[in-house]
Amino acid sequence: MQEGMTNAELNAFLEMLAKLIEAKANTVADAAQLVRESKT
């Protein structure tokens, strides 16, 4: 049984996170907060 994400799943998650940052972050601090929130 495989644990964790596949490369394709990780790439999709990172792309979604990048789009979220582009759409919502106005500062580096905003971007960091979005990343932190995506971990939970």
Coordinates of C-alpha atoms in Angstrom, one line a residue, residues 2-14:
Q2 CA 1.4 3.4 -1.0
E3 CA 1.5 6.2 1.4
G4 CA 1.7 9.9 0.5
M5 CA 1.1 11.6 -2.8
T6 CA 2.2 10.6 -6.3
N7 CA 4.2 13.1 -8.3
A8 CA 1.1 13.9 -10.3
E9 CA -0.9 14.6 -7.2
L10 CA 1.8 16.8 -5.7
N11 CA 2.2 18.7 -8.9
A12 CA -1.6 19.3 -9.0
F13 CA -1.6 20.5 -5.4
L14 CA 1.4 22.9 -6.0

